[in-house]
């Protein structure tokens, strides 16, 4: 079972406004997806075994990713990359970046890069 790496208190403390009554749901989903982006290493090493610096960056990444999931929820599940009607076109492929099949923001990627847990090299 994947635990939540950031609480609602962390979310609010970092300056985000609660997401209706679904903040916890988005934080749980974000925690699972952040762990996948880190190749399962957060859960594998154990969150409590990481350094304080890594924990802090992971909390920030989870909160930013939860906000991203909430803001783009209507677009992330669309099976189309783009469509056009007459002179109007929309491209959904430009929303965030995709890592390990998960779409997120560049901000989240930068937080996670700082943890050293996204490196593809086996250690």
Tab-separated table of N, CA and C in Angstrom:
chain	number	residue	atom	x	y	z
A	1	UNK	N	0.837	-1.182	0.000
A	1	UNK	CA	0.000	0.000	0.000
A	1	UNK	C	0.884	1.248	0.000
A	2	UNK	N	0.581	2.178	-0.858
A	2	UNK	CA	1.312	3.443	-0.927
A	2	UNK	C	0.707	4.415	0.070
A	3	UNK	N	1.521	4.995	0.891
A	3	UNK	CA	0.998	5.990	1.821
A	3	UNK	C	1.046	7.372	1.182
A	4	UNK	N	0.320	8.286	1.762
A	4	UNK	CA	0.356	9.662	1.283
A	4	UNK	C	1.651	10.294	1.773
A	5	UNK	N	2.369	10.917	0.858
A	5	UNK	CA	3.638	11.540	1.212
A	5	UNK	C	3.476	12.992	1.642
A	6	UNK	N	2.274	13.536	1.471
A	6	UNK	CA	1.985	14.891	1.914
A	6	UNK	C	0.564	14.916	2.473
A	7	UNK	N	0.372	15.664	3.534
A	7	UNK	CA	-0.937	15.770	4.164
A	7	UNK	C	-1.658	17.031	3.686
A	8	UNK	N	-2.907	17.135	4.058
A	8	UNK	CA	-3.663	18.341	3.740
A	8	UNK	C	-3.006	19.549	4.413
A	9	UNK	N	-2.479	19.353	5.616
A	9	UNK	CA	-1.772	20.444	6.318
A	9	UNK	C	-0.547	20.896	5.524
A	10	UNK	N	0.209	19.942	4.963
A	10	UNK	CA	1.364	20.288	4.119
A	10	UNK	C	0.895	21.082	2.905
A	11	UNK	N	-0.195	20.634	2.307
A	11	UNK	CA	-0.740	21.271	1.106
A	11	UNK	C	-1.071	22.736	1.377
A	12	UNK	N	-1.753	22.985	2.479
A	12	UNK	CA	-2.142	24.350	2.840
A	12	UNK	C	-0.911	25.162	3.254
A	13	UNK	N	-0.002	24.536	4.017
A	13	UNK	CA	1.218	25.217	4.473
A	13	UNK	C	2.075	25.682	3.300
A	14	UNK	N	2.052	24.927	2.201
A	14	UNK	CA	2.841	25.289	1.022
A	14	UNK	C	2.136	26.324	0.138
A	15	UNK	N	0.982	26.807	0.594
A	15	UNK	CA	0.322	27.910	-0.095
A	15	UNK	C	-0.787	27.537	-1.051
A	16	UNK	N	-1.190	26.280	-1.067
A	16	UNK	CA	-2.273	25.849	-1.951
A	16	UNK	C	-3.603	25.947	-1.210
A	17	UNK	N	-4.667	26.226	-1.956
A	17	UNK	CA	-6.006	26.236	-1.380
A	17	UNK	C	-6.597	24.843	-1.507
A	18	UNK	N	-7.362	24.443	-0.497
A	18	UNK	CA	-7.967	23.108	-0.533
A	18	UNK	C	-8.817	22.924	-1.778
A	19	UNK	N	-8.844	21.704	-2.293
A	19	UNK	CA	-9.528	21.368	-3.545
A	19	UNK	C	-10.920	20.836	-3.240
A	20	UNK	N	-11.860	21.733	-3.096
A	20	UNK	CA	-13.217	21.343	-2.733
A	20	UNK	C	-13.136	20.424	-1.517
A	21	UNK	N	-13.780	19.293	-1.570
A	21	UNK	CA	-13.674	18.316	-0.482
A	21	UNK	C	-12.853	17.110	-0.918
A	22	UNK	N	-12.076	17.281	-1.989
A	22	UNK	CA	-11.336	16.157	-2.575
A	22	UNK	C	-9.820	16.291	-2.443
A	23	UNK	N	-9.340	17.157	-1.579
A	23	UNK	CA	-7.902	17.365	-1.449
A	23	UNK	C	-7.187	16.065	-1.125
A	24	UNK	N	-7.726	15.299	-0.193
A	24	UNK	CA	-7.073	14.051	0.213
A	24	UNK	C	-7.024	13.043	-0.943
A	25	UNK	N	-8.083	12.977	-1.727
A	25	UNK	CA	-8.123	12.068	-2.878
A	25	UNK	C	-7.019	12.421	-3.866
A	26	UNK	N	-6.864	13.716	-4.151
A	26	UNK	CA	-5.833	14.151	-5.093
A	26	UNK	C	-4.435	13.951	-4.520
A	27	UNK	N	-4.256	14.131	-3.217
A	27	UNK	CA	-2.945	13.895	-2.602
A	27	UNK	C	-2.580	12.411	-2.639
A	28	UNK	N	-3.559	11.535	-2.451
A	28	UNK	CA	-3.292	10.094	-2.547
A	28	UNK	C	-2.890	9.713	-3.967
A	29	UNK	N	-3.640	10.199	-4.950
A	29	UNK	CA	-3.319	9.903	-6.349
A	29	UNK	C	-1.961	10.467	-6.713
A	30	UNK	N	-1.694	11.689	-6.275
A	30	UNK	CA	-0.405	12.320	-6.565
A	30	UNK	C	0.735	11.539	-5.916
A	31	UNK	N	0.532	11.048	-4.709
A	31	UNK	CA	1.571	10.256	-4.029
A	31	UNK	C	1.889	8.991	-4.821
A	32	UNK	N	0.852	8.294	-5.273
A	32	UNK	CA	1.073	7.081	-6.076
A	32	UNK	C	1.831	7.404	-7.354
A	33	UNK	N	1.415	8.469	-8.033
A	33	UNK	CA	2.025	8.800	-9.311
A	33	UNK	C	3.447	9.325	-9.145
A	34	UNK	N	3.707	10.076	-8.094
A	34	UNK	CA	5.071	10.549	-7.838
A	34	UNK	C	5.985	9.359	-7.565
A	35	UNK	N	5.491	8.365	-6.856
A	35	UNK	CA	6.283	7.159	-6.612
A	35	UNK	C	6.609	6.447	-7.926
A	36	UNK	N	5.651	6.405	-8.851
A	36	UNK	CA	5.889	5.791	-10.167
A	36	UNK	C	6.944	6.588	-10.932
A	37	UNK	N	6.845	7.907	-10.911
A	37	UNK	CA	7.834	8.753	-11.598
A	37	UNK	C	9.232	8.490	-11.041
A	38	UNK	N	9.303	8.161	-9.750
A	38	UNK	CA	10.592	7.854	-9.102
A	38	UNK	C	10.920	6.359	-9.179
A	39	UNK	N	10.271	5.649	-10.119
A	39	UNK	CA	10.528	4.227	-10.348
A	39	UNK	C	10.289	3.363	-9.109
A	40	UNK	N	9.330	3.754	-8.267
A	40	UNK	CA	8.980	2.988	-7.074
A	40	UNK	C	9.978	3.099	-5.940
A	41	UNK	N	10.932	3.985	-6.069
A	41	UNK	CA	12.008	4.067	-5.076
A	41	UNK	C	11.560	4.664	-3.745
A	42	UNK	N	10.576	5.562	-3.763
A	42	UNK	CA	10.127	6.152	-2.495
A	42	UNK	C	9.543	5.053	-1.624
A	43	UNK	N	8.646	4.283	-2.185
A	43	UNK	CA	8.048	3.179	-1.447
A	43	UNK	C	9.082	2.096	-1.167
A	44	UNK	N	9.963	1.845	-2.127
A	44	UNK	CA	10.983	0.802	-1.965
A	44	UNK	C	11.968	1.094	-0.844
A	45	UNK	N	12.455	2.322	-0.787
A	45	UNK	CA	13.397	2.702	0.272
A	45	UNK	C	12.675	2.949	1.589
A	46	UNK	N	11.408	3.335	1.481
A	46	UNK	CA	10.646	3.730	2.670
A	46	UNK	C	10.785	5.229	2.864
A	47	UNK	N	9.668	5.921	2.855
A	47	UNK	CA	9.684	7.379	2.971
A	47	UNK	C	10.434	7.813	4.228
A	48	UNK	N	10.248	7.095	5.321
A	48	UNK	CA	10.895	7.471	6.593
A	48	UNK	C	12.417	7.291	6.547
A	49	UNK	N	12.925	6.508	5.595
A	49	UNK	CA	14.369	6.284	5.479
A	49	UNK	C	15.068	7.308	4.590
A	50	UNK	N	14.316	8.198	3.970
A	50	UNK	CA	14.905	9.224	3.109
A	50	UNK	C	15.425	10.375	3.955
A	51	UNK	N	16.279	11.192	3.359
A	51	UNK	CA	16.799	12.358	4.082
A	51	UNK	C	15.696	13.403	4.232
A	52	UNK	N	15.876	14.310	5.164
A	52	UNK	CA	14.892	15.379	5.365
A	52	UNK	C	14.739	16.217	4.097
A	53	UNK	N	15.848	16.430	3.399
A	53	UNK	CA	15.811	17.197	2.149
A	53	UNK	C	14.950	16.474	1.104
A	54	UNK	N	15.149	15.168	0.957
A	54	UNK	CA	14.360	14.391	0.000
A	54	UNK	C	12.875	14.414	0.378
A	55	UNK	N	12.585	14.236	1.667
A	55	UNK	CA	11.192	14.249	2.133
A	55	UNK	C	10.531	15.584	1.815
A	56	UNK	N	11.241	16.661	2.059
A	56	UNK	CA	10.703	18.000	1.807
A	56	UNK	C	10.391	18.196	0.323
A	57	UNK	N	11.329	17.799	-0.543
A	57	UNK	CA	11.107	17.934	-1.985
A	57	UNK	C	9.964	17.045	-2.467
A	58	UNK	N	9.843	15.849	-1.908
A	58	UNK	CA	8.765	14.943	-2.293
A	58	UNK	C	7.418	15.520	-1.872
A	59	UNK	N	7.342	16.093	-0.680
A	59	UNK	CA	6.097	16.730	-0.235
A	59	UNK	C	5.712	17.866	-1.171
A	60	UNK	N	6.680	18.680	-1.545
A	60	UNK	CA	6.396	19.779	-2.468
A	60	UNK	C	5.950	19.244	-3.827
A	61	UNK	N	6.604	18.180	-4.297
A	61	UNK	CA	6.239	17.586	-5.587
A	61	UNK	C	4.830	17.004	-5.541
A	62	UNK	N	4.494	16.310	-4.464
A	62	UNK	CA	3.164	15.714	-4.341
A	62	UNK	C	2.088	16.799	-4.319
A	63	UNK	N	2.329	17.863	-3.574
A	63	UNK	CA	1.347	18.954	-3.508
A	63	UNK	C	1.190	19.638	-4.867
A	64	UNK	N	2.299	19.907	-5.537
A	64	UNK	CA	2.239	20.540	-6.862
A	64	UNK	C	1.564	19.610	-7.871
A	65	UNK	N	1.841	18.311	-7.778
A	65	UNK	CA	1.228	17.361	-8.700
A	65	UNK	C	-0.271	17.225	-8.422
A	66	UNK	N	-0.677	17.238	-7.155
A	66	UNK	CA	-2.102	17.183	-6.813
A	66	UNK	C	-2.829	18.387	-7.414
A	67	UNK	N	-2.231	19.555	-7.324
A	67	UNK	CA	-2.820	20.766	-7.900
A	67	UNK	C	-2.909	20.635	-9.423
A	68	UNK	N	-1.851	20.101	-10.049
A	68	UNK	CA	-1.834	19.876	-11.494
A	68	UNK	C	-2.957	18.913	-11.897
A	69	UNK	N	-3.109	17.807	-11.161
A	69	UNK	CA	-4.154	16.830	-11.457
A	69	UNK	C	-5.533	17.464	-11.350
A	70	UNK	N	-5.714	18.291	-10.345
A	70	UNK	CA	-7.006	18.963	-10.161
A	70	UNK	C	-7.268	19.975	-11.281
A	71	UNK	N	-6.282	20.793	-11.577
A	71	UNK	CA	-6.453	21.844	-12.590
A	71	UNK	C	-6.728	21.281	-13.979
A	72	UNK	N	-6.099	20.155	-14.312
A	72	UNK	CA	-6.204	19.589	-15.662
A	72	UNK	C	-6.998	18.290	-15.711
A	73	UNK	N	-7.806	18.036	-14.694
A	73	UNK	CA	-8.554	16.771	-14.613
A	73	UNK	C	-9.430	16.512	-15.834
A	74	UNK	N	-9.961	17.565	-16.421
A	74	UNK	CA	-10.836	17.390	-17.582
A	74	UNK	C	-10.066	17.032	-18.852
A	75	UNK	N	-8.775	17.291	-18.874
A	75	UNK	CA	-7.978	17.071	-20.078
A	75	UNK	C	-7.076	15.840	-19.990
A	76	UNK	N	-6.725	15.421	-18.797
A	76	UNK	CA	-5.773	14.322	-18.636
A	76	UNK	C	-6.352	12.964	-19.015
A	77	UNK	N	-7.669	12.829	-18.972
A	77	UNK	CA	-8.271	11.536	-19.291
A	77	UNK	C	-8.827	11.473	-20.716
A	78	UNK	N	-8.617	12.513	-21.487
A	78	UNK	CA	-9.100	12.529	-22.871
A	78	UNK	C	-8.203	11.627	-23.724
A	79	UNK	N	-8.802	10.696	-24.478
A	79	UNK	CA	-7.985	9.780	-25.281
A	79	UNK	C	-7.371	10.423	-26.524
A	80	UNK	N	-7.790	11.626	-26.859
A	80	UNK	CA	-7.259	12.306	-28.044
A	80	UNK	C	-6.079	13.188	-27.677
A	81	UNK	N	-5.110	13.288	-28.569
A	81	UNK	CA	-4.014	14.232	-28.377
A	81	UNK	C	-4.387	15.617	-28.878
A	82	UNK	N	-5.217	15.648	-29.911
A	82	UNK	CA	-5.652	16.926	-30.471
A	82	UNK	C	-6.893	16.723	-31.318
A	83	UNK	N	-7.572	17.810	-31.604
A	83	UNK	CA	-8.675	17.781	-32.548
A	83	UNK	C	-8.862	19.171	-33.121
A	84	UNK	N	-9.521	19.231	-34.271
A	84	UNK	CA	-9.805	20.528	-34.881
A	84	UNK	C	-11.170	20.482	-35.542
A	85	UNK	N	-11.840	21.597	-35.443
A	85	UNK	CA	-13.140	21.769	-36.077
A	85	UNK	C	-13.095	23.117	-36.777
A	86	UNK	N	-13.236	23.083	-38.079
A	86	UNK	CA	-13.182	24.304	-38.877
A	86	UNK	C	-11.851	25.003	-38.633
A	87	UNK	N	-11.863	26.202	-38.105
A	87	UNK	CA	-10.619	26.947	-37.868
A	87	UNK	C	-10.151	26.863	-36.426
A	88	UNK	N	-10.828	26.085	-35.614
A	88	UNK	CA	-10.474	25.947	-34.201
A	88	UNK	C	-9.795	24.605	-33.978
A	89	UNK	N	-8.661	24.636	-33.295
A	89	UNK	CA	-7.982	23.378	-32.969
A	89	UNK	C	-7.473	23.423	-31.535
A	90	UNK	N	-7.399	22.240	-30.929
A	90	UNK	CA	-6.879	22.115	-29.572
A	90	UNK	C	-5.861	20.983	-29.561
A	91	UNK	N	-4.758	21.203	-28.863
A	91	UNK	CA	-3.715	20.198	-28.739
A	91	UNK	C	-3.524	19.901	-27.264
A	92	UNK	N	-3.902	18.695	-26.815
A	92	UNK	CA	-3.790	18.319	-25.415
A	92	UNK	C	-2.422	17.741	-25.088
A	93	UNK	N	-1.633	17.438	-26.084
A	93	UNK	CA	-0.302	16.887	-25.867
A	93	UNK	C	0.662	17.879	-25.255
A	94	UNK	N	0.293	19.152	-25.277
A	94	UNK	CA	1.165	20.195	-24.729
A	94	UNK	C	0.939	20.447	-23.245
A	95	UNK	N	0.042	19.689	-22.624
A	95	UNK	CA	-0.218	19.875	-21.203
A	95	UNK	C	0.858	19.154	-20.414
A	96	UNK	N	1.713	19.887	-19.756
A	96	UNK	CA	2.756	19.314	-18.922
A	96	UNK	C	3.757	18.472	-19.694
A	97	UNK	N	4.439	17.606	-18.954
A	97	UNK	CA	5.405	16.679	-19.536
A	97	UNK	C	4.994	15.265	-19.133
A	98	UNK	N	5.403	14.286	-19.919
A	98	UNK	CA	5.047	12.907	-19.621
A	98	UNK	C	6.294	12.135	-19.202
A	99	UNK	N	6.225	11.536	-18.018
A	99	UNK	CA	7.330	10.721	-17.500
A	99	UNK	C	6.732	9.411	-17.008
A	100	UNK	N	7.269	8.316	-17.458
A	100	UNK	CA	6.766	6.989	-17.087
A	100	UNK	C	5.268	6.879	-17.333
A	101	UNK	N	4.788	7.531	-18.383
A	101	UNK	CA	3.374	7.480	-18.728
A	101	UNK	C	2.482	8.375	-17.892
A	102	UNK	N	3.075	9.190	-17.040
A	102	UNK	CA	2.302	10.089	-16.177
A	102	UNK	C	2.563	11.522	-16.592
A	103	UNK	N	1.484	12.246	-16.816
A	103	UNK	CA	1.592	13.646	-17.201
A	103	UNK	C	1.649	14.500	-15.940
A	104	UNK	N	2.626	15.395	-15.879
A	104	UNK	CA	2.792	16.270	-14.721
A	104	UNK	C	3.393	17.591	-15.183
A	105	UNK	N	3.657	18.464	-14.242
A	105	UNK	CA	4.221	19.771	-14.586
A	105	UNK	C	5.747	19.738	-14.508
A	106	UNK	N	6.359	20.701	-15.149
A	106	UNK	CA	7.824	20.822	-15.082
A	106	UNK	C	8.278	21.108	-13.659
A	107	UNK	N	7.448	21.809	-12.905
A	107	UNK	CA	7.748	22.113	-11.504
A	107	UNK	C	7.918	20.828	-10.699
A	108	UNK	N	7.011	19.883	-10.884
A	108	UNK	CA	7.078	18.606	-10.176
A	108	UNK	C	8.353	17.856	-10.561
A	109	UNK	N	8.674	17.854	-11.836
A	109	UNK	CA	9.881	17.176	-12.315
A	109	UNK	C	11.121	17.768	-11.656
A	110	UNK	N	11.176	19.077	-11.545
A	110	UNK	CA	12.337	19.731	-10.922
A	110	UNK	C	12.455	19.379	-9.442
A	111	UNK	N	11.330	19.366	-8.729
A	111	UNK	CA	11.372	18.952	-7.313
A	111	UNK	C	11.927	17.538	-7.203
A	112	UNK	N	11.423	16.632	-8.028
A	112	UNK	CA	11.833	15.229	-7.933
A	112	UNK	C	13.264	15.015	-8.395
A	113	UNK	N	13.705	15.792	-9.362
A	113	UNK	CA	15.099	15.700	-9.799
A	113	UNK	C	16.051	15.975	-8.640
A	114	UNK	N	15.650	16.902	-7.784
A	114	UNK	CA	16.475	17.254	-6.630
A	114	UNK	C	16.601	16.158	-5.591
A	115	UNK	N	15.731	15.161	-5.653
A	115	UNK	CA	15.795	14.059	-4.683
A	115	UNK	C	16.817	13.002	-5.073
A	116	UNK	N	17.167	12.947	-6.363
A	116	UNK	CA	18.057	11.898	-6.852
A	116	UNK	C	17.340	10.580	-7.099
A	117	UNK	N	16.025	10.548	-6.931
A	117	UNK	CA	15.276	9.301	-7.067
A	117	UNK	C	14.730	9.060	-8.478
A	118	UNK	N	14.941	10.015	-9.379
A	118	UNK	CA	14.445	9.852	-10.746
A	118	UNK	C	15.535	9.437	-11.724
A	119	UNK	N	16.728	9.265	-11.238
A	119	UNK	CA	17.851	8.858	-12.084
A	119	UNK	C	17.613	7.446	-12.598
A	120	UNK	N	17.783	7.241	-13.897
A	120	UNK	CA	17.531	5.921	-14.494
A	120	UNK	C	18.681	4.939	-14.261
A	121	UNK	N	19.795	5.399	-13.748
A	121	UNK	CA	20.947	4.532	-13.507
A	121	UNK	C	20.662	3.662	-12.282
A	122	UNK	N	20.929	2.376	-12.415
A	122	UNK	CA	20.716	1.463	-11.286
A	122	UNK	C	21.836	1.651	-10.297
A	123	UNK	N	21.485	1.785	-9.038
A	123	UNK	CA	22.492	1.983	-7.982
A	123	UNK	C	22.580	0.800	-7.083
